[in-house]
GROMACS .gro file of C-alpha atoms in nm:
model
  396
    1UNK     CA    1   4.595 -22.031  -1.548
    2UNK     CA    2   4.944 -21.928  -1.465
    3UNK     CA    3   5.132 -21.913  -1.154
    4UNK     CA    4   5.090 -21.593  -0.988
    5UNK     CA    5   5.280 -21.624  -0.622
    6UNK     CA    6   5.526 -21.830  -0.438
    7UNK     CA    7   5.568 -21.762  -0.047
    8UNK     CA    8   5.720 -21.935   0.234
    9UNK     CA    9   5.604 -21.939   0.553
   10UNK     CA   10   5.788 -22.072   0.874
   11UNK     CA   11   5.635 -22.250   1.183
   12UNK     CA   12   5.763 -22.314   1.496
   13UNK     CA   13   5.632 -22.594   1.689
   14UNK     CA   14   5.840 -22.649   1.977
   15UNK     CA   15   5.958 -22.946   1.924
   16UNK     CA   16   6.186 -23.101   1.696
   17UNK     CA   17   6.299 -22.868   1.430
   18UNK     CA   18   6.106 -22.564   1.289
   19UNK     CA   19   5.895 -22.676   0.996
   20UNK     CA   20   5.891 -22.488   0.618
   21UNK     CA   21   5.549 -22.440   0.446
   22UNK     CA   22   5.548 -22.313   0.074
   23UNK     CA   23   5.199 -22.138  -0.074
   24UNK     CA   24   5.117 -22.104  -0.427
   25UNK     CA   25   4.849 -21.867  -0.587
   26UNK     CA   26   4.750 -21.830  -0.935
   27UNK     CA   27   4.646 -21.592  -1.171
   28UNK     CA   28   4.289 -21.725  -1.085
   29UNK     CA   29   4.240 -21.715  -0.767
   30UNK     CA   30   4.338 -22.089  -0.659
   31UNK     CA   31   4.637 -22.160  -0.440
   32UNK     CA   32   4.792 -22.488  -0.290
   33UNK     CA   33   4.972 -22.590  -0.004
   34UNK     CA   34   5.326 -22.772   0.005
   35UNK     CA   35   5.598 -22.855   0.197
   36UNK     CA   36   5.976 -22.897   0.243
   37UNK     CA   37   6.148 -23.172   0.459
   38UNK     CA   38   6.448 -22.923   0.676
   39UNK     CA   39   6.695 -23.008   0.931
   40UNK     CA   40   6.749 -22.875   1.271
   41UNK     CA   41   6.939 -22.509   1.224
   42UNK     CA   42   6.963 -22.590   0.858
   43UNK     CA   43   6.568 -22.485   0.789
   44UNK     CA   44   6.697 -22.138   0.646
   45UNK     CA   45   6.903 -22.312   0.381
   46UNK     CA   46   6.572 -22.457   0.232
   47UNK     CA   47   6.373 -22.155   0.206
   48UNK     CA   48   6.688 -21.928   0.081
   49UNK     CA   49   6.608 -22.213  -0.213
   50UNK     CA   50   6.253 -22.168  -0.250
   51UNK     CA   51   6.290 -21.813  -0.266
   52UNK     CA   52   6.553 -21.825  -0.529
   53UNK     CA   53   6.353 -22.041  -0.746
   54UNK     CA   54   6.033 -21.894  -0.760
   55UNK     CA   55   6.169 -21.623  -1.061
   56UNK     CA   56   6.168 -21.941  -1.248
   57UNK     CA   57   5.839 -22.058  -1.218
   58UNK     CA   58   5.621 -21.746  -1.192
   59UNK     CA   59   5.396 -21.712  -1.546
   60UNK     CA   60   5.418 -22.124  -1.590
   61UNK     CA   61   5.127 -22.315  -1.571
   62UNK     CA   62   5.090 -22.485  -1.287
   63UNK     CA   63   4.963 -22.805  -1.467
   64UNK     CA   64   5.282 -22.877  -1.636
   65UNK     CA   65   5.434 -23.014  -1.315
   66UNK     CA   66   5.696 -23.275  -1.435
   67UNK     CA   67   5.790 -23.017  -1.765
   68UNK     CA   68   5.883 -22.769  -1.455
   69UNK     CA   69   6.068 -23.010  -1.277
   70UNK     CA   70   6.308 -23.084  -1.524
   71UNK     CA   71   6.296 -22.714  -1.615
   72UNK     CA   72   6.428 -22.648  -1.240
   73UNK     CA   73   6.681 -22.893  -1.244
   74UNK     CA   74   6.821 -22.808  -1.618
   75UNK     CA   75   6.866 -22.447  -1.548
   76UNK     CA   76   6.841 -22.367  -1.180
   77UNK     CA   77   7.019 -22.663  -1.061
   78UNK     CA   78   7.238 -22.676  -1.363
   79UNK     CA   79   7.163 -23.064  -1.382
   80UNK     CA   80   7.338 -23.080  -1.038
   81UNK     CA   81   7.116 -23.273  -0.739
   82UNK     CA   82   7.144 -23.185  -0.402
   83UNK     CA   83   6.921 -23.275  -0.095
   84UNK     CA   84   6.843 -22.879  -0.038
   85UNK     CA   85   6.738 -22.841  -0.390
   86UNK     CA   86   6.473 -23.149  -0.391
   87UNK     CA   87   6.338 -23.047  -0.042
   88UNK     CA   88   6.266 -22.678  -0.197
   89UNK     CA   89   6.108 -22.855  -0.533
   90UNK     CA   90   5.893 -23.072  -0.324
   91UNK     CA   91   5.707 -22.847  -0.148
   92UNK     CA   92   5.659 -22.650  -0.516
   93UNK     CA   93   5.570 -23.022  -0.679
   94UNK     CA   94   5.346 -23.041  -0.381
   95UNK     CA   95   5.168 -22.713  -0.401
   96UNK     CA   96   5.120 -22.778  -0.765
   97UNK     CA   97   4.965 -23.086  -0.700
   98UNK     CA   98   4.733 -22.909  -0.450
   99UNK     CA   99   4.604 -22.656  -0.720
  100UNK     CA  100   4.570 -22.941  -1.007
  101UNK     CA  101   4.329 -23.109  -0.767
  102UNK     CA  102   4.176 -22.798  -0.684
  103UNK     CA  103   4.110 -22.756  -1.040
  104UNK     CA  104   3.971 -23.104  -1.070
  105UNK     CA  105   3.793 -23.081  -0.770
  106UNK     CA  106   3.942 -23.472  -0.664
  107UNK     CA  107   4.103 -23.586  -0.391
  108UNK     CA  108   4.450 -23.582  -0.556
  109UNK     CA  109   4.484 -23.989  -0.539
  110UNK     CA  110   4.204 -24.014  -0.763
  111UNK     CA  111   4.367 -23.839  -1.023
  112UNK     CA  112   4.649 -24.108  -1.064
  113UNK     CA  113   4.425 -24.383  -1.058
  114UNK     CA  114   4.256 -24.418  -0.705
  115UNK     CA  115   4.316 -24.554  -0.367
  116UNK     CA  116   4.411 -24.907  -0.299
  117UNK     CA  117   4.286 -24.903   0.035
  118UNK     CA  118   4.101 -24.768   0.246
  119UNK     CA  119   4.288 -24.615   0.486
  120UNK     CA  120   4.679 -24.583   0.574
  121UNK     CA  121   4.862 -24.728   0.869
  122UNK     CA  122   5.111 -24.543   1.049
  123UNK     CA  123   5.360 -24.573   1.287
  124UNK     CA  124   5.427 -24.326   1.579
  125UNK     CA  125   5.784 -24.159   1.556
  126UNK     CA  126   5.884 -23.801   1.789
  127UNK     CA  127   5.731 -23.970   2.095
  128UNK     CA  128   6.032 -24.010   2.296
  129UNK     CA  129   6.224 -23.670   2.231
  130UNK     CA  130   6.462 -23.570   2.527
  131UNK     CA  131   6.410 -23.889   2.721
  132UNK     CA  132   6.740 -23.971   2.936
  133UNK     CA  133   6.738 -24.298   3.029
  134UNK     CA  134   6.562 -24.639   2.952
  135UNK     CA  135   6.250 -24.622   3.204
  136UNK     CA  136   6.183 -24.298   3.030
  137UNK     CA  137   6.096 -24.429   2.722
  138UNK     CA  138   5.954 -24.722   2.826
  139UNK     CA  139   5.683 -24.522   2.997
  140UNK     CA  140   5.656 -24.280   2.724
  141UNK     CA  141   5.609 -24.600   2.456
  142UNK     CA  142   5.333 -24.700   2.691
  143UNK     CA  143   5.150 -24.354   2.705
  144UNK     CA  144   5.135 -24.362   2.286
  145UNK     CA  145   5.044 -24.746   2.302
  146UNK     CA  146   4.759 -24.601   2.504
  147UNK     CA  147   4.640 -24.350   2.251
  148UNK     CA  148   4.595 -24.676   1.988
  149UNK     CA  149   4.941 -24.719   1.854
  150UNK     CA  150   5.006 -25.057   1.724
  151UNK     CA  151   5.412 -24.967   1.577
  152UNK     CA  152   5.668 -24.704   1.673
  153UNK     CA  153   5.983 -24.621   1.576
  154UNK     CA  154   6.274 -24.473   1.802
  155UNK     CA  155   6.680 -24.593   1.820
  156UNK     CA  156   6.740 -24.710   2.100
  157UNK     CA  157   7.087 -24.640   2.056
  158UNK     CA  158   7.266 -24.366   2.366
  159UNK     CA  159   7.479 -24.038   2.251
  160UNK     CA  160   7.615 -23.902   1.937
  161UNK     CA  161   7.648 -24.107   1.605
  162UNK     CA  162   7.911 -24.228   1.593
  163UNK     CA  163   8.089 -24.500   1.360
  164UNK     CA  164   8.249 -24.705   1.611
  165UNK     CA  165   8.113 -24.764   1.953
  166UNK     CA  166   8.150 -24.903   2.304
  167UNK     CA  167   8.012 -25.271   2.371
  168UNK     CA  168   7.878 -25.063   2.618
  169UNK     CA  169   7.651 -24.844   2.397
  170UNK     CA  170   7.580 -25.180   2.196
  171UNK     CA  171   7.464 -25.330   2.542
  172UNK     CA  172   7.235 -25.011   2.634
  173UNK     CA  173   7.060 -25.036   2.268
  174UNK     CA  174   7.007 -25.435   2.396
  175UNK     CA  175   6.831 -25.317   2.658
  176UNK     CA  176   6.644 -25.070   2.549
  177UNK     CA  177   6.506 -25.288   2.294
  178UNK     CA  178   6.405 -25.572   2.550
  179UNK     CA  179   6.256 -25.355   2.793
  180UNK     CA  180   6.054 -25.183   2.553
  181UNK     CA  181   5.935 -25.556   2.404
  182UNK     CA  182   5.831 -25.658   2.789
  183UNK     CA  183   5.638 -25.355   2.865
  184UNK     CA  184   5.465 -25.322   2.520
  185UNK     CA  185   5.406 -25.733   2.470
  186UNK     CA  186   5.381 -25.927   2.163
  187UNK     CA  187   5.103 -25.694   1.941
  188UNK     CA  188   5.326 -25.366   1.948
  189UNK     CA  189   5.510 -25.339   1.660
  190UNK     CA  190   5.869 -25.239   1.732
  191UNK     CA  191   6.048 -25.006   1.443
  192UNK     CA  192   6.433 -24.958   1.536
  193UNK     CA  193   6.620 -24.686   1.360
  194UNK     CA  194   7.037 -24.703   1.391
  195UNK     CA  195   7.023 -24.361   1.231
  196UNK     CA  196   7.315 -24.479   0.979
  197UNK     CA  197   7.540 -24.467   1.279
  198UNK     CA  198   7.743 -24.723   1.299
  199UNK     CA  199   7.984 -24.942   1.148
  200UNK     CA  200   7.868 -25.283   0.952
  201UNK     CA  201   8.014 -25.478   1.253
  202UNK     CA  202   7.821 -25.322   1.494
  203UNK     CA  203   7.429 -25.305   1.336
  204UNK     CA  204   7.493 -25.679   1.259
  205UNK     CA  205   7.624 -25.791   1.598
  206UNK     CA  206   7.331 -25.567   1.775
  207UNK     CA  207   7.083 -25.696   1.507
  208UNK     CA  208   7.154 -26.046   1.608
  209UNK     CA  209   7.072 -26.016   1.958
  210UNK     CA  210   6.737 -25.839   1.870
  211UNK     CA  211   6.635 -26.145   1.668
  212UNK     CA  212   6.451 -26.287   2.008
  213UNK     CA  213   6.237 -25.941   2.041
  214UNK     CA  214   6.104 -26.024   1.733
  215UNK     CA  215   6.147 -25.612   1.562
  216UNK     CA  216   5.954 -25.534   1.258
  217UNK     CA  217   6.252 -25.361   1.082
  218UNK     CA  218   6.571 -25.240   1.118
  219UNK     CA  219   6.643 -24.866   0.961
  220UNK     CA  220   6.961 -24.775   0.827
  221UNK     CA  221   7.162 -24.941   0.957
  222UNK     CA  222   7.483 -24.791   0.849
  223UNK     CA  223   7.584 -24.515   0.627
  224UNK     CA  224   7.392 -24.574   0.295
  225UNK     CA  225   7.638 -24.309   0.079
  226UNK     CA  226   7.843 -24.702   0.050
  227UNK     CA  227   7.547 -24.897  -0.064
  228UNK     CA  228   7.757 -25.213   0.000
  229UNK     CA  229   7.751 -25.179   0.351
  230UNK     CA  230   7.415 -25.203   0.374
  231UNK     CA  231   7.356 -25.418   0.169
  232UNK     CA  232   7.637 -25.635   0.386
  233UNK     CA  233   7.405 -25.603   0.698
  234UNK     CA  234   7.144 -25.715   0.513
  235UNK     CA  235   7.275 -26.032   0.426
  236UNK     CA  236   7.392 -26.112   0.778
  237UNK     CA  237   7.001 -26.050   0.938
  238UNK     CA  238   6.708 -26.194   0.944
  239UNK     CA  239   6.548 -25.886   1.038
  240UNK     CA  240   6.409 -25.636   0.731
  241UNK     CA  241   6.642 -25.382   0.601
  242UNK     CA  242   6.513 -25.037   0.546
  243UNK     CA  243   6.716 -24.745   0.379
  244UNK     CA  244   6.635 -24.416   0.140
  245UNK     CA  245   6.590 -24.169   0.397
  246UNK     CA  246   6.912 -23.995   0.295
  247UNK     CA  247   6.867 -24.122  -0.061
  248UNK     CA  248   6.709 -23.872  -0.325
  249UNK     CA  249   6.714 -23.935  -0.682
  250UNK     CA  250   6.603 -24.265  -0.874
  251UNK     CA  251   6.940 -24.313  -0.968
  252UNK     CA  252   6.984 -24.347  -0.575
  253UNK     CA  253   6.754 -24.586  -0.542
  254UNK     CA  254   6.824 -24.798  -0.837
  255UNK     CA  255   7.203 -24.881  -0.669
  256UNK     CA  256   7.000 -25.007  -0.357
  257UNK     CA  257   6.741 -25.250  -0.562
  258UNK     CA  258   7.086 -25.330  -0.800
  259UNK     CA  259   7.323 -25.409  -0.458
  260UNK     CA  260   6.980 -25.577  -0.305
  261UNK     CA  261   7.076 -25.374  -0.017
  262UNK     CA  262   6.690 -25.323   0.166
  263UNK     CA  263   6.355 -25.527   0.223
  264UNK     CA  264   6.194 -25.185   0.239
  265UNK     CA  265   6.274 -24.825   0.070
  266UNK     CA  266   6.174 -24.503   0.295
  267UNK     CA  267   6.189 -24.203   0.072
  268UNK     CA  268   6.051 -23.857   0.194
  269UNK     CA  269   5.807 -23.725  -0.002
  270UNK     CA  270   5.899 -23.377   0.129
  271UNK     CA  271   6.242 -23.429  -0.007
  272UNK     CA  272   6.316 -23.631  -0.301
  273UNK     CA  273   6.112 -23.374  -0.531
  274UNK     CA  274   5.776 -23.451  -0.450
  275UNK     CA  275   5.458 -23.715  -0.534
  276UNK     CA  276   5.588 -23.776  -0.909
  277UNK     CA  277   5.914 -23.879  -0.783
  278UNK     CA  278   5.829 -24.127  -0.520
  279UNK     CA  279   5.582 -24.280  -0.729
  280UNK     CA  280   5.846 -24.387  -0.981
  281UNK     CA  281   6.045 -24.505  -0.666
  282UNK     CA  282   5.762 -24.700  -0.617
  283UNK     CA  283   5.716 -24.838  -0.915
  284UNK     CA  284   6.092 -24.930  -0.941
  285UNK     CA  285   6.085 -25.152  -0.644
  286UNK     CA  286   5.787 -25.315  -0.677
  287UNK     CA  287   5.943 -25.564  -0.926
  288UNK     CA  288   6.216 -25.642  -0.674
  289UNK     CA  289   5.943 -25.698  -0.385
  290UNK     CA  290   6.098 -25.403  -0.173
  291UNK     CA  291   5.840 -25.243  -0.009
  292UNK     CA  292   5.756 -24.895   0.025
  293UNK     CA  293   5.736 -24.746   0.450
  294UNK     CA  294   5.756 -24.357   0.350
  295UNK     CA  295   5.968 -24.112   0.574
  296UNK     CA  296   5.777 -23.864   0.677
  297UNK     CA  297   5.978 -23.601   0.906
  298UNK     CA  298   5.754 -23.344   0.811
  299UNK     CA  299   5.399 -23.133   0.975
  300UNK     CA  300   5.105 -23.379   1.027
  301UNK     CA  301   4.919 -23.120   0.744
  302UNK     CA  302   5.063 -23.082   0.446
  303UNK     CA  303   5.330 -23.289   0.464
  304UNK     CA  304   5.141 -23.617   0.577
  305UNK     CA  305   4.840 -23.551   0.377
  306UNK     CA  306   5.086 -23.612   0.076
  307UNK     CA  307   5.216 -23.929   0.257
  308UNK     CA  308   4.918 -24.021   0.310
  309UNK     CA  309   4.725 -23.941  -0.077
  310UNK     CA  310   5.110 -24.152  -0.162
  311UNK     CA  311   5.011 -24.473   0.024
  312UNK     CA  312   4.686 -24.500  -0.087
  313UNK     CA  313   4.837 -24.490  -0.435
  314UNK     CA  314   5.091 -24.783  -0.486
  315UNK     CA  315   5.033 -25.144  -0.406
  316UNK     CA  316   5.388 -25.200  -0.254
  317UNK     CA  317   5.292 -24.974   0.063
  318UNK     CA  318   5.434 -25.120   0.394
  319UNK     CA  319   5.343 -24.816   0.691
  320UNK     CA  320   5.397 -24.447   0.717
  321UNK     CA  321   5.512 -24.269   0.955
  322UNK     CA  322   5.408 -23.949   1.156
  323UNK     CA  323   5.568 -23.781   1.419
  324UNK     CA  324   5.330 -23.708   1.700
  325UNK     CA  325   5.540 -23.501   1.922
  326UNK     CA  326   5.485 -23.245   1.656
  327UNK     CA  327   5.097 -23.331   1.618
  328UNK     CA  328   4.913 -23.096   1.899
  329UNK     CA  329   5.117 -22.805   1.678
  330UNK     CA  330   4.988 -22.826   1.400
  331UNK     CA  331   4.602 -22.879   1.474
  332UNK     CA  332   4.669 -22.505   1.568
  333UNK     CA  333   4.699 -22.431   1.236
  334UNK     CA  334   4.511 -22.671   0.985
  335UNK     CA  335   4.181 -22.620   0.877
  336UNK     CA  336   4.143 -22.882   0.834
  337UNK     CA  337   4.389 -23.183   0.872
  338UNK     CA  338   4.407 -23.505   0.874
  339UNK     CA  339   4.186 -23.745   1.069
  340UNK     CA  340   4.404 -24.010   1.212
  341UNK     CA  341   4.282 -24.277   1.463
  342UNK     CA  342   4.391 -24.577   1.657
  343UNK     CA  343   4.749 -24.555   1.437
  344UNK     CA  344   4.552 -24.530   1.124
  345UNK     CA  345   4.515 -24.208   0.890
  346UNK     CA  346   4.240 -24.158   0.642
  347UNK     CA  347   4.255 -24.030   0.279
  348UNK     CA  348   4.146 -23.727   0.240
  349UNK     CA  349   3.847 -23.640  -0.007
  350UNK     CA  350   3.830 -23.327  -0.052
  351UNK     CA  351   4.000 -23.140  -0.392
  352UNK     CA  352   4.392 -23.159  -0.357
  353UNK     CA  353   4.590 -23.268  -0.107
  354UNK     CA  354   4.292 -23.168   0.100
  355UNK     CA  355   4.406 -22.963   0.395
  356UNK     CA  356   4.463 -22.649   0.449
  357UNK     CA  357   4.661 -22.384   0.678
  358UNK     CA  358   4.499 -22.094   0.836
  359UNK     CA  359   4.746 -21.799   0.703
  360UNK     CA  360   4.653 -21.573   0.997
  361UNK     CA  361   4.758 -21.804   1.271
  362UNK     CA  362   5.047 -21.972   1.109
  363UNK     CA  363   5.241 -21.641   1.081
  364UNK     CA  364   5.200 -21.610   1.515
  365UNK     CA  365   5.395 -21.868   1.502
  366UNK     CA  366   5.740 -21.749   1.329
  367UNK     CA  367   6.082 -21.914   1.315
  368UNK     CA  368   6.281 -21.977   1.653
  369UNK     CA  369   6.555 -22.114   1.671
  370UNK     CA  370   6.604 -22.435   1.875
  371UNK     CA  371   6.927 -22.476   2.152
  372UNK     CA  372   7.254 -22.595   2.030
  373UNK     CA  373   7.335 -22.992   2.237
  374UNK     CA  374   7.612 -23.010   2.386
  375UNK     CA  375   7.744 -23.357   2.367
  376UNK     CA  376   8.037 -23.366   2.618
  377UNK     CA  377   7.779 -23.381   2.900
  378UNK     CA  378   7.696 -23.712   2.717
  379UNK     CA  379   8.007 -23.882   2.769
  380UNK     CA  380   8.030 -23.734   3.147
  381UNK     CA  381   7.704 -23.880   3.251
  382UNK     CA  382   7.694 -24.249   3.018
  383UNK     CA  383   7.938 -24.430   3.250
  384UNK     CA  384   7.691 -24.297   3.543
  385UNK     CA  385   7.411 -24.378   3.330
  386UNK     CA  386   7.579 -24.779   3.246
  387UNK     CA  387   7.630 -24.851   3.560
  388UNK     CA  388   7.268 -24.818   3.670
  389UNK     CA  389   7.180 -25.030   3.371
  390UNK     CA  390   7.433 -25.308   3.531
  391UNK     CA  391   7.700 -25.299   3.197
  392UNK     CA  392   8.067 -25.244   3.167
  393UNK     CA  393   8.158 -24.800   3.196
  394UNK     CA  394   8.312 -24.639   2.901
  395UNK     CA  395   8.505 -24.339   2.860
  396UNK     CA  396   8.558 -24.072   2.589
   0.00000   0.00000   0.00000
């Protein structure tokens, strides 16, 4: 069995960012599904990848997955890592991992050993794109505590990232944060992301008036490229730590468990080279007792089903996320997905990753690109904005 066929398919699911779908065939007839974690407007800079590194893989087994791996990053990547070169292997890694199951016929989990639970809890993320003010969310948070939610992420943060801020913007996050706490109550688990914007001084001064809303975690809470930093925050919170979203290689990963710079580690399967590579992420932390809440910017198809096959696998698993704004989208498309209830997802059992994409309608939805944001009507509207929300105006 050799690889036959590599092709990339966009979809557009108007919302968010467009997503990037890679499909391998072989000379046999199977094929798998994988996919690669992109960025808004950057989504073309992934596939150019893919497409440039399927000459190097077409007449290799697909069983050989970590031998390829190292193959692509020897001689494609001339042993140099980049983010756009892991996202494009991932969705290959991921494919391949599709096909090996296929050939199995198991549920890919059970060929590393089996689940160790039952099912996988996640926490809703996507649900308050383009709200505008703090009642906005609030009422959003209550529509997806409605459909059985029990944790969501958003940052409550206004505007741009920036590294410095306004007391201001540091008051508005406050706020957010508190109003969200009243109108969700106690059982709602809150997940607050600072997006790595801001300096040390400001995620630990904001952290510290959070303490009373009792948050589950607090993500990135400054720029991880200076591990230190973090790890600074950390020590001045009582709140969990959670980085690795921009972090992509073990050697990443093994500064932040070194520095003991996070509680919890949130790499994206879609982007630091697949299922092989986050479960030796795994497997590093675990002897620290740093958990494992996977990122998981990606479709709720493939790109969850390997979250979710993930979770089931290690024993350090905290919560995954899924982005529901881009949910309704993709049930276009899969056939079938994956069956999520009441904020909990279930393991798939059929061979592979086990979900699939209907070809046919997938391509009626092609790549379109998304509206450039305009920040300066930001900083016109925030003092407006400030005011209503009773703090101090601030000017840029």
């Amino acid at each position: 069995m050799k690889i036959a066929r590599i092709e990339t398919f966009f979809f557009y699911p108007a919302s968010g960012k467009n997503l990037l779908f890679c499909r391998i065939e072989t000379d046999d007839g199977l094929y798998g599904w994988g996919e690669s974690y992109v960025g808004v407007k950057k989504e073309k800079v992934v596939d150019e990848y893919l497409r440039s590194m399927a000459p190097y893989l077409i007449g290799r087994s697909p069983l050989n997955i970590r031998h390829a791996g190292q193959v692509m990053f020897d001689d494609f990547a001339i042993r140099r890592s980049s983010v756009d070169f892991l996202c494009a292997w991932s969705a290959i890694e991921l494919a391949l991992w599709d096909i090996v199951g296929k050939k199995a016929n198991l549920p890919v989990c059970n060929l590393l050993g089996g689940a160790c639970r039952e099912q996988v809890r996640i926490y809703a993320n996507g649900w308050w794109y383009g709200v505008s003010n703090i009642d906005e969310t609030v009422e959003r948070a209550l529509q997806v505590k409605e459909m059985g939610y029990t944790a969501m992420k958003w940052d409550p943060f206004p505007g741009p990232w920036r590294t410095f801020i306004s007391r201001a913007e540091e008051d508005y996050a406050v706020a957010n944060v508190r109003a969200m706490r009243e109108a969700l109550g106690p059982d709602v688990d809150l997940l607050i992301d600072a997006h790595r914007r801001v300096a040390p001084h400001h995620a630990v001064r904001v952290a510290q008036r959070l303490a009373e809303y009792d948050i589950f975690c607090y993500e990135e809470p400054c720029l991880s490229d200076n591990i230190e930093l973090v790890a600074e925050v950390r020590r001045a919170i009582g709140a969990p730590v959670v980085t690795g979203e921009t972090l992509y290689t073990k050697e990443d990963f093994a500064q932040v468990l070194a520095q003991r710079a996070a509680d919890i580690l949130n790499p994206d399967i879609c982007a630091v080279g697949g299922l092989q590579q986050m479960l030796d992420i795994a497997a590093m932390a675990q002897p620290h007792a740093v958990a494992i809440s996977p990122h998981n910017y990606n479709s709720t198809i493939v790109g969850l089903a390997a979250t979710v096959h993930f979770s089931a696998l290690i024993p350090n698993f905290l919560i995954a996320e899924c982005f529901i704004n881009l949910q309704s989208a993709c049930e276009r498309i899969a056939r079938p997905g994956i069956a999520m209830q009441a904020g909990w997802a279930d393991i798939p059992q059929a061979p592979g990753l086990g979900v699939d994409i209907d070809v046919d309608e997938l391509r009626k939805h092609p790549y379109q690109d998304f509206p450039h944001k305009d920040m300066r009507q930001y900083w016109e509207e925030f003092p407006r904005k400030n005011y209503v929300w009773g703090v101090a105006n601030v000017t840029r």
